[in-house]
Each structure stands twice: as structure tokens, then as C-alpha cells.
Amino acid sequence: ELAVEPKVLSDDAIKVLEESYAALQGQFAQLVERPDTPKFPVYLFSGESGYQEYNSQILGQTMPHSAGLYSPVLKQLLIWNVPKREDMVKTIRHEGFHQFLDRVMIDPPVWLNEGMAEFWETAKKEGAKFTGGQPRPDHIATLLRSKKAIPKLKDFVYGPRSDFYLFAQQRYAQGWALVHFLRKSTPANQKIFQTLFDALRSGEGTSKAALDKAFAGVDWAKLDTEWWEYVEKMAKAK
């Protein structure tokens, strides 16, 4: 049974999505809205059984251990009413980010797409605006615990999608930490992030070409060292 009335639940979900959409446009990319611009399709299920049945019928398989997903093929955002509202809000922000980015660019690197979604899902309101990048002790602990198994940044940045999801726990943590590092550290690293984002958004060339442009001339060994120092600094700051 629903913990809250269905209309209250859907109204809450809509509010989170609308706030996120406005904040993402302000921080990442302004989307042109025309009268014929399609709305973002969102399906909110009252329980997990309906969510999984829909996945089975539409996607051909269930998605166990998931609170929601965004299908770039169907252009649909699916969420079910998980017991803890905070978890549902995180899922809405995370999957809503994928839905937003799908309108901004074609085929972003998986680490960037998932890393930015992880960066955004914990967003907090600071003054009049939402800001992402809050501390994630879970991701930091995963990285430090798995340090010997974490790939070098160049291998990670250019790594295949299959590797990312095969080692999902470590790769989600690394994606979040790399996005955090590029967005929150030095101006040079912020330039890498912005160059990559702009190159992907322009739609010119492949995802690899955008990565080549953004990371051109980078000393990867130095970047690795600085990134690990950044992760360890975050660990000490918690």
C-alpha cells in the first residue's frame, strides 16, 4: 500500500523533477522550448511489482535492485514508490538527469553520464538554487577500499560501457569522483570538463573525438596522482 496518497506522491515527484529541470538548465545547458517540444514522459508506479511488470513487457526483462530507470530508446523515465522518500527523491534526480542529458547530447561517455547523475542526485538547495556534488562517503570508501583494482584514469575515461557496468560499484564511485574532481578542483580541470561538455553538445564527431579534444595534452600520470590526492582529501574532510 502507498504510504501517502497517490496524488500527493505524484505532485511531490513532479515538484522534484521541475526543480531539477530548472536547476540543470541554469547550470549545464539551456534547452530551447517550443510549443511543439514534447514533454518528458514520466511513469510513477505505486509499487515495485507494477514497475517490474512494465519493464518485463516493454524492455523484455525486469530490473532487480533498481528504484527507477531512464530508457533512452523509449524516452521514458520510470520510478516506483520506494518506502523511503529520500531514496525516491535521489532516484528521481538521478534518472531525471539521464532524461535531461539525453536531450542535450548524443552518446555521452558512460562514466560522464553516470558520474554526473551521481553528482546531481544528492543536490541540496543552497539559498535560491540547487547545487550538486555533496560528499559521498559511500563512494569514497569504495574507492579507497578498492584502490588497487581501480583503473588508471585514461583507461577509465576511454573504457567500454561493458566494463563500467560489469564493475558497477567501483565504476559509479570513480565516475562520481572524477566528475567532482573536474568540476570542483582547479580552473584547468574545470576547463577540461567544460570543453568535453561543449564538444559533446555540439554533436560534431564521436564521443571519442570529444574526449580527445577535452583531454588533449593532459599528463595522465600527473592527473592520476592529483585525482587520488583529491579523493583522499575528501575522505579526510568528512
Coordinates of N, CA and C in Angstrom, one line a residue:
E1 N 0.8 -1.2 0.0 CA 0.0 0.0 0.0 C 0.9 1.3 0.0
L2 N 0.3 2.3 -0.5 CA 1.1 3.6 -0.6 C 1.1 4.2 0.8
A3 N 2.3 4.8 1.1 CA 2.5 5.4 2.4 C 1.8 6.8 2.4
V4 N 1.6 7.3 1.2 CA 0.9 8.6 1.1 C -0.1 8.5 -0.1
E5 N -1.0 9.5 -0.1 CA -2.0 9.5 -1.2 C -1.3 9.6 -2.6
P6 N -1.8 8.8 -3.6 CA -1.2 8.8 -4.9 C -1.0 10.2 -5.5
K7 N -2.0 11.1 -5.3 CA -1.8 12.5 -5.9 C -0.7 13.2 -5.2
V8 N -0.6 13.1 -3.8 CA 0.5 13.7 -3.1 C 1.8 13.2 -3.6
L9 N 1.9 11.9 -3.8 CA 3.1 11.3 -4.2 C 3.5 11.8 -5.6
S10 N 2.6 11.8 -6.5 CA 2.9 12.3 -7.9 C 3.2 13.8 -7.9
D11 N 2.5 14.6 -7.1 CA 2.8 16.0 -7.0 C 4.2 16.2 -6.5
D12 N 4.6 15.4 -5.5 CA 6.0 15.5 -5.0 C 7.0 15.2 -6.1
A13 N 6.7 14.2 -6.8 CA 7.7 13.7 -7.9 C 7.8 14.8 -8.9
I14 N 6.6 15.4 -9.3 CA 6.6 16.5 -10.3 C 7.4 17.7 -9.8
K15 N 7.2 18.0 -8.5 CA 8.0 19.2 -8.0 C 9.5 18.9 -8.0
V16 N 9.9 17.7 -7.7 CA 11.3 17.4 -7.7 C 11.9 17.5 -9.1
L17 N 11.1 16.9 -10.1 CA 11.6 17.0 -11.5 C 11.6 18.4 -12.0
E18 N 10.6 19.2 -11.7 CA 10.6 20.6 -12.2 C 11.7 21.4 -11.6
E19 N 11.9 21.2 -10.3 CA 13.1 22.0 -9.7 C 14.4 21.5 -10.3
S20 N 14.5 20.2 -10.5 CA 15.8 19.7 -11.1 C 16.0 20.2 -12.5
Y21 N 14.9 20.2 -13.3 CA 15.0 20.7 -14.7 C 15.4 22.1 -14.8
A22 N 14.8 23.0 -13.9 CA 15.2 24.4 -13.9 C 16.7 24.6 -13.5
A23 N 17.1 23.8 -12.5 CA 18.5 23.9 -12.0 C 19.5 23.4 -13.0
L24 N 19.1 22.3 -13.7 CA 20.1 21.8 -14.7 C 20.2 22.7 -15.9
Q25 N 19.1 23.3 -16.3 CA 19.2 24.3 -17.4 C 20.1 25.4 -17.0
G26 N 20.0 25.9 -15.7 CA 20.8 27.0 -15.3 C 22.3 26.7 -15.2
Q27 N 22.6 25.4 -14.8 CA 24.0 25.0 -14.5 C 24.7 24.4 -15.7
F28 N 23.9 23.7 -16.6 CA 24.6 23.0 -17.7 C 24.2 23.4 -19.1
A29 N 23.0 23.4 -19.4 CA 22.6 23.7 -20.8 C 21.1 24.2 -20.8
Q30 N 21.0 25.4 -21.5 CA 19.6 25.9 -21.7 C 19.0 25.3 -22.9
L31 N 17.9 24.6 -22.7 CA 17.2 23.9 -23.8 C 16.1 24.9 -24.4
V32 N 16.0 24.9 -25.7 CA 15.0 25.7 -26.3 C 13.7 25.0 -26.3
E33 N 12.7 25.7 -25.6 CA 11.4 25.1 -25.5 C 10.4 25.8 -26.6
R34 N 9.9 25.0 -27.5 CA 9.0 25.4 -28.5 C 7.6 24.9 -28.1
P35 N 6.6 25.4 -28.7 CA 5.2 24.9 -28.5 C 5.1 23.4 -28.8
D36 N 5.9 22.9 -29.8 CA 5.8 21.5 -30.2 C 6.8 20.7 -29.5
T37 N 7.6 21.2 -28.6 CA 8.6 20.4 -27.9 C 7.9 19.4 -27.0
P38 N 8.2 18.1 -27.2 CA 7.5 17.1 -26.4 C 7.8 17.2 -24.9
K39 N 6.9 16.8 -24.1 CA 7.1 16.8 -22.7 C 8.0 15.6 -22.3
F40 N 8.5 15.6 -21.1 CA 9.3 14.5 -20.7 C 8.3 13.4 -20.2
P41 N 8.3 12.2 -20.8 CA 7.4 11.2 -20.3 C 7.9 10.6 -19.0
V42 N 7.1 10.6 -18.0 CA 7.4 10.0 -16.7 C 6.3 9.1 -16.2
Y43 N 6.7 7.9 -15.8 CA 5.7 6.9 -15.2 C 6.1 6.6 -13.8
L44 N 5.2 6.9 -12.9 CA 5.4 6.7 -11.5 C 4.4 5.5 -11.0
F45 N 5.1 4.4 -10.6 CA 4.4 3.2 -10.2 C 4.2 3.2 -8.6
S46 N 3.0 2.7 -8.2 CA 2.7 2.7 -6.8 C 3.5 1.6 -6.0
G47 N 4.0 0.6 -6.7 CA 4.8 -0.4 -6.1 C 5.8 -1.0 -7.0
E48 N 6.6 -1.9 -6.5 CA 7.7 -2.5 -7.3 C 7.1 -3.5 -8.3
S49 N 6.1 -4.2 -8.0 CA 5.5 -5.2 -8.8 C 5.1 -4.7 -10.2
G50 N 4.3 -3.5 -10.1 CA 3.9 -2.9 -11.4 C 5.0 -2.4 -12.2
Y51 N 6.0 -1.8 -11.5 CA 7.2 -1.3 -12.2 C 8.0 -2.4 -12.9
Q52 N 8.2 -3.6 -12.2 CA 8.9 -4.7 -12.8 C 8.1 -5.3 -13.9
E53 N 6.8 -5.4 -13.8 CA 5.9 -6.0 -14.8 C 6.0 -5.1 -16.1
Y54 N 6.0 -3.8 -15.9 CA 6.1 -2.9 -17.1 C 7.5 -3.1 -17.7
N55 N 8.6 -3.2 -16.9 CA 9.9 -3.4 -17.5 C 9.9 -4.7 -18.3
S56 N 9.3 -5.7 -17.7 CA 9.3 -7.1 -18.4 C 8.6 -7.0 -19.7
Q57 N 7.5 -6.3 -19.8 CA 6.7 -6.2 -21.0 C 7.3 -5.3 -22.0
I58 N 7.8 -4.2 -21.6 CA 8.3 -3.1 -22.5 C 9.8 -3.3 -22.9
L59 N 10.6 -3.7 -21.9 CA 12.1 -3.8 -22.1 C 12.5 -5.2 -22.3
G60 N 11.6 -6.2 -22.0 CA 11.9 -7.6 -22.2 C 12.6 -8.2 -21.0
Q61 N 12.8 -7.5 -19.9 CA 13.4 -8.0 -18.7 C 13.1 -7.2 -17.5
T62 N 13.1 -7.7 -16.3 CA 13.0 -7.0 -15.1 C 14.3 -6.3 -14.8
M63 N 14.2 -5.3 -13.9 CA 15.4 -4.6 -13.4 C 15.5 -4.7 -11.9
P64 N 16.0 -5.9 -11.4 CA 16.1 -6.1 -10.0 C 17.0 -5.1 -9.3
H65 N 16.7 -4.8 -8.0 CA 17.5 -3.9 -7.2 C 17.6 -2.5 -7.8
S66 N 16.6 -2.1 -8.5 CA 16.5 -0.7 -9.0 C 15.2 0.0 -8.6
A67 N 15.4 1.3 -8.3 CA 14.2 2.1 -7.8 C 13.6 2.9 -9.0
G68 N 14.3 2.8 -10.1 CA 13.9 3.6 -11.3 C 14.9 3.5 -12.4
L69 N 14.5 3.9 -13.6 CA 15.4 3.9 -14.7 C 14.9 4.9 -15.8
Y70 N 15.9 5.3 -16.7 CA 15.5 6.1 -17.8 C 15.9 5.3 -19.1
S71 N 15.0 5.1 -20.0 CA 15.2 4.4 -21.2 C 15.5 5.4 -22.3
P72 N 16.7 5.5 -22.8 CA 17.0 6.4 -23.9 C 16.3 6.0 -25.2
V73 N 16.0 4.7 -25.3 CA 15.3 4.2 -26.5 C 13.8 4.6 -26.5
L74 N 13.2 4.4 -25.4 CA 11.7 4.7 -25.3 C 11.5 6.2 -24.9
K75 N 12.6 6.8 -24.4 CA 12.5 8.2 -23.9 C 11.5 8.3 -22.7
Q76 N 11.6 7.3 -21.9 CA 10.7 7.2 -20.7 C 11.4 7.1 -19.4
L77 N 11.0 7.9 -18.4 CA 11.5 7.8 -17.1 C 10.5 7.0 -16.2
L78 N 11.0 5.9 -15.6 CA 10.2 5.1 -14.8 C 10.7 5.1 -13.3
I79 N 9.7 5.3 -12.4 CA 10.0 5.4 -11.0 C 9.0 4.6 -10.2
W80 N 9.4 3.9 -9.2 CA 8.4 3.3 -8.3 C 8.5 3.8 -6.9
N81 N 7.4 3.7 -6.2 CA 7.3 4.4 -4.8 C 8.1 3.6 -3.8
V82 N 9.4 3.7 -3.7 CA 10.2 3.0 -2.7 C 9.8 3.6 -1.3
P83 N 9.9 2.7 -0.3 CA 9.4 3.1 1.0 C 10.0 4.4 1.6
K84 N 11.3 4.6 1.4 CA 11.9 5.9 1.9 C 11.8 7.0 0.9
R85 N 11.2 8.1 1.3 CA 11.0 9.2 0.3 C 12.4 9.7 -0.1
E86 N 13.3 9.8 0.8 CA 14.7 10.3 0.4 C 15.3 9.5 -0.7
D87 N 15.1 8.2 -0.7 CA 15.6 7.3 -1.7 C 14.9 7.6 -3.1
M88 N 13.6 7.8 -3.0 CA 12.9 8.1 -4.2 C 13.3 9.4 -4.8
V89 N 13.5 10.4 -4.0 CA 13.9 11.7 -4.5 C 15.3 11.6 -5.2
K90 N 16.2 10.8 -4.6 CA 17.5 10.6 -5.2 C 17.4 9.9 -6.6
T91 N 16.5 8.9 -6.6 CA 16.3 8.2 -7.9 C 15.7 9.1 -8.9
I92 N 14.7 9.9 -8.5 CA 14.1 10.9 -9.5 C 15.2 11.8 -10.0
R93 N 16.0 12.3 -9.1 CA 17.1 13.3 -9.6 C 18.1 12.6 -10.5
H94 N 18.5 11.4 -10.1 CA 19.5 10.6 -10.9 C 18.9 10.3 -12.3
E95 N 17.8 9.6 -12.3 CA 17.2 9.2 -13.6 C 16.7 10.4 -14.4
G96 N 16.2 11.4 -13.7 CA 15.8 12.6 -14.4 C 17.0 13.3 -15.0
F97 N 18.2 13.2 -14.4 CA 19.4 13.8 -15.1 C 19.7 13.1 -16.4
H98 N 19.5 11.7 -16.4 CA 19.8 11.0 -17.7 C 18.8 11.5 -18.7
Q99 N 17.5 11.7 -18.3 CA 16.5 12.1 -19.2 C 16.8 13.5 -19.8
F100 N 17.3 14.4 -18.9 CA 17.7 15.7 -19.3 C 18.9 15.7 -20.3
L101 N 19.9 14.9 -19.9 CA 21.2 14.8 -20.8 C 20.9 14.2 -22.1
D102 N 19.9 13.3 -22.2 CA 19.5 12.7 -23.5 C 19.0 13.7 -24.5
R103 N 18.5 14.9 -24.0 CA 18.0 15.9 -24.8 C 19.2 16.9 -25.2
V104 N 20.2 16.8 -24.4 CA 21.3 17.8 -24.6 C 22.4 17.3 -25.5
M105 N 22.6 16.0 -25.5 CA 23.7 15.4 -26.3 C 23.4 14.0 -26.7
I106 N 24.1 13.5 -27.7 CA 24.0 12.1 -28.2 C 25.2 11.3 -27.7
D107 N 25.0 10.2 -27.1 CA 26.0 9.2 -26.8 C 27.2 9.8 -25.9
P108 N 26.9 10.4 -24.8 CA 28.0 10.8 -23.9 C 28.7 9.6 -23.3
P109 N 30.0 9.7 -23.0 CA 30.6 8.6 -22.3 C 29.9 8.1 -21.1
V110 N 29.8 6.8 -20.9 CA 29.0 6.3 -19.8 C 29.5 6.8 -18.4
W111 N 30.8 7.0 -18.2 CA 31.3 7.5 -16.9 C 30.8 8.9 -16.7
L112 N 30.7 9.7 -17.8 CA 30.3 11.1 -17.6 C 28.8 11.1 -17.3
N113 N 28.0 10.3 -18.0 CA 26.6 10.3 -17.8 C 26.2 9.8 -16.4
E114 N 26.8 8.7 -16.0 CA 26.5 8.2 -14.7 C 27.2 9.0 -13.6
G115 N 28.4 9.5 -13.8 CA 29.1 10.3 -12.8 C 28.4 11.6 -12.5
M116 N 27.8 12.2 -13.6 CA 27.1 13.4 -13.4 C 25.7 13.2 -12.7
A117 N 25.1 12.0 -13.0 CA 23.9 11.7 -12.3 C 24.1 11.4 -10.9
E118 N 25.2 10.8 -10.5 CA 25.6 10.5 -9.1 C 25.9 11.9 -8.4
F119 N 26.6 12.7 -9.1 CA 26.9 14.1 -8.6 C 25.6 14.9 -8.3
W120 N 24.6 14.7 -9.2 CA 23.4 15.5 -9.1 C 22.4 14.9 -8.1
E121 N 22.4 13.6 -7.9 CA 21.2 13.0 -7.2 C 21.2 13.5 -5.7
T122 N 22.3 13.9 -5.1 CA 22.3 14.4 -3.7 C 22.1 15.9 -3.6
A123 N 21.8 16.5 -4.7 CA 21.7 18.0 -4.7 C 20.9 18.6 -3.6
K124 N 21.4 19.7 -3.0 CA 20.8 20.4 -1.9 C 20.5 21.8 -2.3
K125 N 19.4 22.4 -1.7 CA 19.1 23.7 -2.0 C 20.0 24.6 -1.2
E126 N 20.7 25.5 -1.8 CA 21.6 26.5 -1.1 C 21.1 27.8 -1.5
G127 N 20.4 28.5 -0.6 CA 19.8 29.8 -1.0 C 18.7 29.6 -1.9
A128 N 18.8 30.2 -3.1 CA 17.7 30.1 -4.1 C 17.9 29.0 -5.1
K129 N 19.1 28.3 -5.1 CA 19.3 27.3 -6.1 C 19.8 26.0 -5.6
F130 N 19.7 25.0 -6.4 CA 20.1 23.6 -6.1 C 21.6 23.5 -6.6
T131 N 22.4 22.8 -5.7 CA 23.8 22.6 -6.1 C 24.1 21.1 -5.8
G132 N 24.7 20.5 -6.8 CA 25.1 19.1 -6.6 C 26.6 19.0 -6.0
G133 N 27.0 17.7 -5.9 CA 28.4 17.5 -5.5 C 28.6 17.4 -4.0
Q134 N 27.5 17.0 -3.3 CA 27.7 16.8 -1.8 C 28.6 15.6 -1.6
P135 N 29.2 15.6 -0.4 CA 30.1 14.5 0.0 C 29.3 13.1 -0.2
R136 N 30.1 12.1 -0.7 CA 29.5 10.8 -0.8 C 30.5 9.8 -0.1
P137 N 30.4 9.7 1.2 CA 31.3 8.7 1.9 C 31.2 7.3 1.4
D138 N 30.1 6.9 0.9 CA 30.0 5.6 0.3 C 30.9 5.4 -0.9
H139 N 30.9 6.4 -1.8 CA 31.8 6.3 -3.0 C 33.3 6.4 -2.6
I140 N 33.5 7.3 -1.7 CA 34.9 7.5 -1.2 C 35.5 6.2 -0.6
A141 N 34.7 5.6 0.2 CA 35.1 4.3 0.9 C 35.3 3.2 -0.1
T142 N 34.4 3.2 -1.1 CA 34.6 2.1 -2.2 C 35.9 2.3 -2.9
L143 N 36.3 3.6 -3.3 CA 37.5 3.9 -4.0 C 38.7 3.5 -3.2
L144 N 38.7 3.9 -1.9 CA 39.9 3.7 -1.1 C 40.0 2.2 -0.8
R145 N 38.9 1.5 -0.6 CA 38.9 0.1 -0.3 C 39.4 -0.7 -1.5
S146 N 39.1 -0.2 -2.7 CA 39.4 -1.0 -4.0 C 40.5 -0.3 -4.8
K147 N 41.4 0.4 -4.1 CA 42.4 1.3 -4.8 C 43.2 0.5 -5.8
K148 N 43.6 -0.7 -5.5 CA 44.5 -1.5 -6.4 C 43.7 -2.0 -7.6
A149 N 42.4 -2.0 -7.5 CA 41.6 -2.5 -8.6 C 41.0 -1.4 -9.5
I150 N 41.2 -0.2 -9.0 CA 40.6 1.0 -9.8 C 41.5 1.3 -11.0
P151 N 40.9 1.3 -12.2 CA 41.8 1.6 -13.4 C 42.4 3.0 -13.4
K152 N 43.5 3.1 -14.1 CA 44.0 4.4 -14.4 C 43.0 5.3 -15.1
L153 N 43.1 6.6 -14.9 CA 42.1 7.5 -15.4 C 41.9 7.4 -16.9
K154 N 43.0 7.3 -17.6 CA 42.9 7.2 -19.1 C 42.2 6.0 -19.5
D155 N 42.5 4.8 -18.9 CA 41.7 3.6 -19.2 C 40.3 3.7 -18.8
F156 N 40.0 4.4 -17.7 CA 38.6 4.6 -17.3 C 37.9 5.5 -18.2
V157 N 38.5 6.6 -18.6 CA 37.8 7.6 -19.4 C 37.5 7.1 -20.8
Y158 N 38.4 6.3 -21.3 CA 38.2 5.7 -22.7 C 37.6 4.2 -22.6
G159 N 37.3 3.8 -21.4 CA 36.9 2.4 -21.2 C 35.5 2.1 -21.8
P160 N 35.2 0.9 -22.2 CA 33.9 0.5 -22.8 C 32.8 0.5 -21.8
R161 N 31.6 0.6 -22.3 CA 30.4 0.6 -21.5 C 30.3 -0.7 -20.7
S162 N 30.6 -1.8 -21.4 CA 30.5 -3.1 -20.7 C 31.3 -3.2 -19.5
D163 N 32.6 -2.7 -19.5 CA 33.4 -2.7 -18.3 C 32.8 -1.9 -17.2
F164 N 32.2 -0.8 -17.5 CA 31.6 0.1 -16.5 C 30.5 -0.6 -15.7
Y165 N 29.6 -1.3 -16.4 CA 28.5 -2.0 -15.7 C 28.9 -3.3 -15.1
L166 N 30.0 -3.9 -15.6 CA 30.5 -5.2 -15.0 C 31.0 -5.0 -13.6
F167 N 31.7 -3.8 -13.5 CA 32.3 -3.5 -12.2 C 31.6 -2.2 -11.6
A168 N 30.2 -2.3 -11.6 CA 29.4 -1.1 -11.4 C 29.7 -0.4 -10.1
Q169 N 29.9 -1.1 -9.0 CA 30.1 -0.3 -7.7 C 31.3 0.5 -7.8
Q170 N 32.4 0.0 -8.2 CA 33.7 0.8 -8.3 C 33.6 1.8 -9.4
R171 N 32.9 1.5 -10.5 CA 32.9 2.5 -11.6 C 32.0 3.7 -11.3
Y172 N 30.8 3.4 -10.7 CA 30.0 4.5 -10.3 C 30.7 5.5 -9.3
A173 N 31.4 4.9 -8.4 CA 32.2 5.7 -7.5 C 33.3 6.5 -8.2
Q174 N 34.0 5.8 -9.1 CA 35.0 6.5 -9.8 C 34.4 7.6 -10.7
G175 N 33.3 7.3 -11.4 CA 32.7 8.3 -12.2 C 32.3 9.6 -11.4
W176 N 31.6 9.3 -10.3 CA 31.2 10.5 -9.4 C 32.5 11.3 -9.0
A177 N 33.5 10.6 -8.6 CA 34.7 11.3 -8.1 C 35.5 12.0 -9.2
L178 N 35.5 11.5 -10.4 CA 36.1 12.2 -11.5 C 35.3 13.4 -11.9
V179 N 34.0 13.3 -12.0 CA 33.2 14.5 -12.3 C 33.4 15.5 -11.2
H180 N 33.4 15.1 -9.9 CA 33.6 16.0 -8.8 C 35.0 16.7 -8.9
F181 N 36.0 16.0 -9.3 CA 37.4 16.5 -9.4 C 37.4 17.5 -10.6
L182 N 36.8 17.2 -11.7 CA 36.8 18.1 -12.8 C 36.0 19.3 -12.6
R183 N 34.9 19.2 -11.9 CA 34.0 20.4 -11.7 C 34.4 21.3 -10.5
K184 N 35.1 20.7 -9.5 CA 35.3 21.4 -8.2 C 36.7 21.7 -7.9
S185 N 37.7 21.3 -8.7 CA 39.1 21.5 -8.3 C 39.6 22.7 -9.0
T186 N 40.7 22.5 -9.8 CA 41.4 23.7 -10.4 C 40.7 24.2 -11.7
P187 N 41.0 25.5 -12.0 CA 40.4 26.0 -13.3 C 40.8 25.2 -14.5
A188 N 42.0 24.6 -14.5 CA 42.4 23.8 -15.6 C 41.5 22.6 -15.8
N189 N 41.2 22.0 -14.6 CA 40.3 20.8 -14.7 C 38.9 21.2 -15.0
Q190 N 38.4 22.3 -14.6 CA 37.1 22.8 -14.9 C 37.0 23.1 -16.4
K191 N 38.1 23.5 -17.0 CA 38.2 23.7 -18.4 C 38.0 22.4 -19.2
I192 N 38.7 21.4 -18.7 CA 38.6 20.0 -19.3 C 37.1 19.6 -19.3
F193 N 36.4 19.8 -18.2 CA 35.0 19.4 -18.1 C 34.2 20.2 -19.1
Q194 N 34.3 21.5 -19.1 CA 33.5 22.4 -20.0 C 33.8 22.1 -21.5
T195 N 35.1 21.9 -21.8 CA 35.4 21.5 -23.2 C 34.7 20.3 -23.6
L196 N 34.8 19.3 -22.8 CA 34.2 18.0 -23.1 C 32.7 18.1 -23.2
F197 N 32.0 18.8 -22.3 CA 30.6 19.0 -22.3 C 30.2 19.8 -23.6
D198 N 30.9 20.8 -23.9 CA 30.6 21.6 -25.1 C 30.8 20.8 -26.4
A199 N 31.9 20.0 -26.4 CA 32.2 19.2 -27.6 C 31.1 18.1 -27.9
L200 N 30.6 17.5 -26.8 CA 29.6 16.5 -26.9 C 28.3 17.2 -27.3
R201 N 28.0 18.3 -26.7 CA 26.7 19.0 -27.0 C 26.7 19.5 -28.5
S202 N 27.8 19.8 -29.0 CA 27.8 20.3 -30.4 C 27.4 19.3 -31.4
G203 N 27.6 18.0 -31.0 CA 27.2 16.9 -31.8 C 28.1 16.6 -33.0
E204 N 29.3 17.3 -33.0 CA 30.2 17.1 -34.1 C 31.2 16.1 -33.7
G205 N 31.3 15.0 -34.6 CA 32.3 14.0 -34.3 C 31.7 13.0 -33.3
T206 N 32.6 12.1 -32.9 CA 32.2 11.0 -32.0 C 32.5 11.3 -30.6
S207 N 32.0 10.5 -29.7 CA 32.3 10.6 -28.2 C 33.8 10.6 -28.0
K208 N 34.5 9.7 -28.7 CA 36.0 9.6 -28.6 C 36.6 10.9 -29.0
A209 N 36.1 11.5 -30.1 CA 36.7 12.8 -30.6 C 36.5 13.9 -29.6
A210 N 35.4 13.9 -28.9 CA 35.2 14.9 -27.8 C 36.1 14.7 -26.7
L211 N 36.4 13.4 -26.3 CA 37.3 13.1 -25.2 C 38.7 13.5 -25.6
D212 N 39.1 13.2 -26.9 CA 40.4 13.6 -27.4 C 40.6 15.1 -27.3
K213 N 39.6 15.9 -27.7 CA 39.7 17.3 -27.6 C 39.8 17.8 -26.2
A214 N 39.0 17.3 -25.3 CA 39.0 17.8 -23.9 C 40.3 17.5 -23.2
F215 N 40.8 16.3 -23.4 CA 42.0 15.8 -22.7 C 43.3 16.0 -23.5
A216 N 43.2 16.7 -24.5 CA 44.4 17.0 -25.3 C 45.6 17.5 -24.5
G217 N 46.7 16.9 -24.6 CA 47.9 17.4 -23.9 C 48.0 17.1 -22.4
V218 N 47.0 16.4 -21.9 CA 47.0 16.1 -20.5 C 48.1 15.1 -20.1
D219 N 48.7 15.4 -19.0 CA 49.7 14.4 -18.4 C 48.9 13.5 -17.6
W220 N 48.6 12.3 -18.1 CA 47.7 11.4 -17.4 C 48.3 10.9 -16.1
A221 N 49.6 10.7 -16.0 CA 50.1 10.2 -14.8 C 50.0 11.3 -13.7
K222 N 50.2 12.5 -14.1 CA 50.0 13.6 -13.1 C 48.5 13.8 -12.7
L223 N 47.7 13.6 -13.7 CA 46.2 13.7 -13.4 C 45.8 12.6 -12.4
D224 N 46.3 11.4 -12.6 CA 46.0 10.3 -11.7 C 46.4 10.6 -10.3
T225 N 47.7 11.1 -10.1 CA 48.2 11.5 -8.8 C 47.3 12.5 -8.2
E226 N 47.0 13.6 -8.9 CA 46.2 14.7 -8.4 C 44.8 14.2 -8.0
W227 N 44.2 13.3 -8.8 CA 42.9 12.8 -8.6 C 42.8 12.0 -7.3
W228 N 43.8 11.1 -7.1 CA 43.8 10.3 -5.8 C 44.1 11.2 -4.6
E229 N 44.9 12.3 -4.8 CA 45.1 13.2 -3.7 C 43.8 13.9 -3.3
Y230 N 43.0 14.2 -4.4 CA 41.7 14.9 -4.2 C 40.7 13.9 -3.5
V231 N 40.7 12.7 -3.9 CA 39.8 11.7 -3.2 C 40.2 11.5 -1.7
E232 N 41.5 11.5 -1.5 CA 42.0 11.3 -0.1 C 41.7 12.5 0.8
K233 N 41.7 13.7 0.1 CA 41.4 14.9 0.8 C 39.9 14.9 1.2
M234 N 39.1 14.5 0.3 CA 37.6 14.4 0.6 C 37.4 13.4 1.7
A235 N 38.1 12.3 1.7 CA 38.0 11.3 2.8 C 38.3 11.9 4.2
K236 N 39.3 12.7 4.2 CA 39.7 13.4 5.5 C 38.8 14.5 5.9
A237 N 38.1 15.1 5.0 CA 37.2 16.2 5.3 C 35.9 15.7 5.8
K238 N 35.5 14.4 5.7 CA 34.2 14.0 6.1 C 34.0 14.1 7.6

